[in-house]
Amino acid sequence: TLYGLQVNQDPFGLVVYRQRGGQVLLNTTVAPLFFADQFLQISTSLPSRFISGLGEHLTPLVLDTAWTRVTLWNRDMAPVPQVNLYGSHPFYLGMEDGGSAHGVFLLNSNAMDVLLQPSPALTWRTTGGILDFYVFLGPDPKSVVRQYLDVVGFPFMPPYWGLGFHLCRWGYSSTAITRQVVANMTAARFPLDVQWNDLDYTDAKRDFTFNKKSFKDYPEMVQDFHRRGLRYIMIVDPGISSSGPPGTYKPYDEGLKRGVFIRNATGQPLIGKVWPGPTAFPDFTNPETHEWWHEMVKDFHDQVPFDGMWIDMNEPSNFVEGSQDGCPNNSLEQPPYVPGVFGGRLQAGTICASSQQYLSSHYNLHSLYGLTEAIASHDSITPYQVGCGALGLLLPPLPPCTSPAAGAFSVGSMPEALRSPDALCAPSAEVLLFNLFGVPLVGADICGFVGDTSEELCVRWTQLGAFYPFMRNHNDHGARPQEPYAFSPAAQAAMRNALHLRSSLLPFLYTLFHRAHSAGETVARPLFLEFPKDPNTWAVDRQLMWGGGLLVTPVLEAGKTKVSGYFPAGTWYSLAGDSTIHSKGQWILLQAPLDTINVHVRAGHILPLQEPAFSTAESRKKGMALVVALTPDGFARGDLFWDDGESWQTFEKGDYTEILFLATHGAVLSQLLRASAHLDGVLLEAPGCISACTPGGQDTPLGSDTPWAPSWPILTVLTLPSPPQVLRVPVSLPMWEQFVIAWS
């Protein structure tokens, strides 16, 4: 075995250690175990102070072990430090001397505190449940994440269009305005895949309704978007309006008849208050609720052929404390120990802890509410996922509230990002942490949701957001416009280049999502996952990697035209092909004018790219290119996963193409590991350069008649010295056939 287990009887405690080297991973003998009704406490020593995880909070990648209290209890709360936020992930990954790693997961959904101590040590305090621990031995951090996902579930495979650019705002108050937004994006030559609407589309903010005046042509608008190759997503909150006369609102009438709502202490539906006013809350632990929810989703989809559901407010959020009638005075509402929840009471900002659900009390199930709604919503849209013509695949639900296993059923939305005049308040740390939690399709609201962002920082945020796995610009109704076309020509050019760059990299990104779905890998990952033996990488959270081959070093502050980035030992090529870094493991100062984001390819990797277009429906038909970044001994490797971009479970059904690319001894070859018809017609013949990667950064519009400058068409081979020798090979080869390209 890889581990040893020592059990102490008096006082009771467990010690888990590695057989090789004897490193202690878990030692609960350092403090007494408390196991009482509504209070459980257990402590452990830690091998080092480098601990990541325990979300969701506004924290750096590495948690501070100097008496930090981390509270887990889902809360609808604008992101501020030291406050429990939307999700709960009682999992941490710890680094050890020498680069080994382990993980610990507490399978417990009750409110809890986790106290980090400088010795270093960690104490769990939970208000109920049991102490059901999983210890993951790694021994490397990638293996720890995969082992954790073996328990909670691998992430779902998103549709290809879900990786495109999404645009949303609370304040698109009519179909006319929503249509104009899309028209403006087209006129300004910005890629756009998915248009969204917030609550503006609803009738009196009620679920499964639409305003017959301002959105009178709502179904036609969505159908028009489909004809243009765009997709459409709208918000759906869990709270169901309860104030209308009987017989006037089917979701509530049917739900009441079928007993699907969470009940108060008297056995009646608990009534809180959310956007539509008095509101009942569906109990998604009840199988009958799933059937009812499915029918409501189907009825609305029959009217409006949407492509995805944005399920929001599912902490669950409540504008009154507990309920409109208050909460009972009992031990569930006033437990003997209250973790450090914002507001000081479990019912603050949500419903009564003593309210009853099908499986148990809300006291025990609160932090699972978003997950159970995501499962019900996922199951509800499944019937529409195949054979629906222009609709194609529906994007799984997007909840802000996440829990372990959320990545298997939904997209992850980070907190509604605050804006600052000086710096981005949603750096890459949250994206990296959610990938460790098994929710790789994640991203913050680009340019921020609360307040106003300067033009400069919105450009920088768009550049960073181009490397969020999930890319959405979302805005509050009272803020200045922040659609890409709302800025100066220079800012638009920089944003357009960032969007073009992302669009060109989508084949590579889609392949990373396939590996996440099929093998439990991360998509956006911290440097320490790739370089665990380099302690300098352990705390780096202002850079991120896509897979093991692409390193992104964004600018996060205003007024900066240079940025410092850490480059682990090895050779790194600028994706623009204009420089090479030979690092011994060091910090390097990079030039970063406003129109530039520094992206480097790690030697030894081959990236598949594709010519960008206004939407992924168009870009998937364009020519492809390969960027080959050779090691000093002339080797590189990469792969491509390709299916129809829409259907569910193509990997499980074997309906996909997979290609291995190898470069060695002056040649690059493709090996067809699995073939399907989905690549038919796609050629390795990108007709020009992706403009964002052109040295000099000339901005060339999508859809123009001007050919792109051929700075790296078709096959780009990056090799030593610095600046790199760039070999560009003009070929035209079918991607669905094996090929060999040699050079001398």
mmCIF file of N, CA and C in Angstrom, residues 53-59 70-75 79 82-90 402-403 430 434:
data_model
loop_
_atom_site.group_PDB
_atom_site.id
_atom_site.type_symbol
_atom_site.label_atom_id
_atom_site.label_comp_id
_atom_site.label_asym_id
_atom_site.label_seq_id
_atom_site.Cartn_x
_atom_site.Cartn_y
_atom_site.Cartn_z
ATOM 1 N N GLY A 53 -7.749 25.687 -1.625
ATOM 2 C CA GLY A 53 -9.091 25.115 -1.670
ATOM 3 C C GLY A 53 -10.015 25.754 -0.661
ATOM 4 N N LEU A 54 -10.927 24.914 -0.099
ATOM 5 C CA LEU A 54 -11.886 25.354 0.925
ATOM 6 C C LEU A 54 -12.694 26.555 0.438
ATOM 7 N N GLY A 55 -13.254 26.432 -0.777
ATOM 8 C CA GLY A 55 -14.031 27.550 -1.320
ATOM 9 C C GLY A 55 -15.470 27.529 -0.836
ATOM 10 N N GLU A 56 -16.197 28.649 -1.045
ATOM 11 C CA GLU A 56 -15.838 29.697 -1.976
ATOM 12 C C GLU A 56 -15.661 30.996 -1.215
ATOM 13 N N HIS A 57 -14.496 31.614 -1.415
ATOM 14 C CA HIS A 57 -14.171 32.865 -0.741
ATOM 15 C C HIS A 57 -13.280 33.684 -1.665
ATOM 16 N N LEU A 58 -13.195 34.959 -1.390
ATOM 17 C CA LEU A 58 -12.295 35.830 -2.133
ATOM 18 C C LEU A 58 -10.926 35.723 -1.487
ATOM 19 N N THR A 59 -10.130 34.766 -1.968
ATOM 20 C CA THR A 59 -8.833 34.478 -1.363
ATOM 21 C C THR A 59 -7.787 34.321 -2.452
ATOM 22 N N VAL A 70 -12.219 30.062 7.809
ATOM 23 C CA VAL A 70 -12.920 29.919 6.537
ATOM 24 C C VAL A 70 -14.290 29.323 6.835
ATOM 25 N N THR A 71 -15.352 30.033 6.467
ATOM 26 C CA THR A 71 -16.716 29.585 6.755
ATOM 27 C C THR A 71 -17.370 29.072 5.484
ATOM 28 N N LEU A 72 -18.010 27.904 5.581
ATOM 29 C CA LEU A 72 -18.709 27.295 4.452
ATOM 30 C C LEU A 72 -20.198 27.225 4.765
ATOM 31 N N TRP A 73 -20.981 28.020 4.060
ATOM 32 C CA TRP A 73 -22.445 28.067 4.176
ATOM 33 C C TRP A 73 -22.897 28.977 3.047
ATOM 34 N N ASN A 74 -23.516 28.423 2.023
ATOM 35 C CA ASN A 74 -23.774 29.171 0.798
ATOM 36 C C ASN A 74 -24.548 30.450 1.078
ATOM 37 N N ARG A 75 -24.077 31.550 0.477
ATOM 38 C CA ARG A 75 -24.668 32.855 0.749
ATOM 39 C C ARG A 75 -24.626 33.716 -0.512
ATOM 40 N N PRO A 79 -18.781 39.725 -3.462
ATOM 41 C CA PRO A 79 -17.504 39.186 -2.981
ATOM 42 C C PRO A 79 -16.666 40.205 -2.227
ATOM 43 N N GLN A 82 -12.954 37.482 3.578
ATOM 44 C CA GLN A 82 -13.349 36.885 4.865
ATOM 45 C C GLN A 82 -14.856 36.701 5.034
ATOM 46 N N VAL A 83 -15.557 36.486 3.942
ATOM 47 C CA VAL A 83 -17.005 36.289 4.006
ATOM 48 C C VAL A 83 -17.358 35.028 3.225
ATOM 49 N N ASN A 84 -18.280 34.233 3.781
ATOM 50 C CA ASN A 84 -18.760 33.068 3.045
ATOM 51 C C ASN A 84 -19.534 33.530 1.814
ATOM 52 N N LEU A 85 -19.237 32.924 0.668
ATOM 53 C CA LEU A 85 -19.851 33.335 -0.594
ATOM 54 C C LEU A 85 -20.762 32.228 -1.116
ATOM 55 N N TYR A 86 -20.987 32.201 -2.418
ATOM 56 C CA TYR A 86 -22.052 31.424 -3.041
ATOM 57 C C TYR A 86 -21.932 29.909 -2.860
ATOM 58 N N GLY A 87 -20.708 29.383 -2.851
ATOM 59 C CA GLY A 87 -20.551 27.939 -2.875
ATOM 60 C C GLY A 87 -19.829 27.395 -1.660
ATOM 61 N N SER A 88 -19.870 26.067 -1.509
ATOM 62 C CA SER A 88 -19.175 25.382 -0.416
ATOM 63 C C SER A 88 -18.430 24.182 -0.978
ATOM 64 N N HIS A 89 -17.118 24.179 -0.779
ATOM 65 C CA HIS A 89 -16.270 23.084 -1.256
ATOM 66 C C HIS A 89 -15.308 22.690 -0.134
ATOM 67 N N PRO A 90 -15.707 21.760 0.729
ATOM 68 C CA PRO A 90 -14.863 21.355 1.862
ATOM 69 C C PRO A 90 -13.752 20.395 1.433
ATOM 70 N N THR A 402 -22.346 26.669 -5.963
ATOM 71 C CA THR A 402 -21.782 25.377 -6.317
ATOM 72 C C THR A 402 -21.405 24.594 -5.073
ATOM 73 N N SER A 403 -21.326 23.274 -5.253
ATOM 74 C CA SER A 403 -20.961 22.335 -4.201
ATOM 75 C C SER A 403 -20.167 21.222 -4.855
ATOM 76 N N GLU A 430 -9.501 32.673 -8.549
ATOM 77 C CA GLU A 430 -10.787 31.991 -8.441
ATOM 78 C C GLU A 430 -10.967 30.971 -9.560
ATOM 79 N N PHE A 434 -11.544 26.939 -8.843
ATOM 80 C CA PHE A 434 -12.696 26.187 -9.325
ATOM 81 C C PHE A 434 -12.264 25.001 -10.176
#
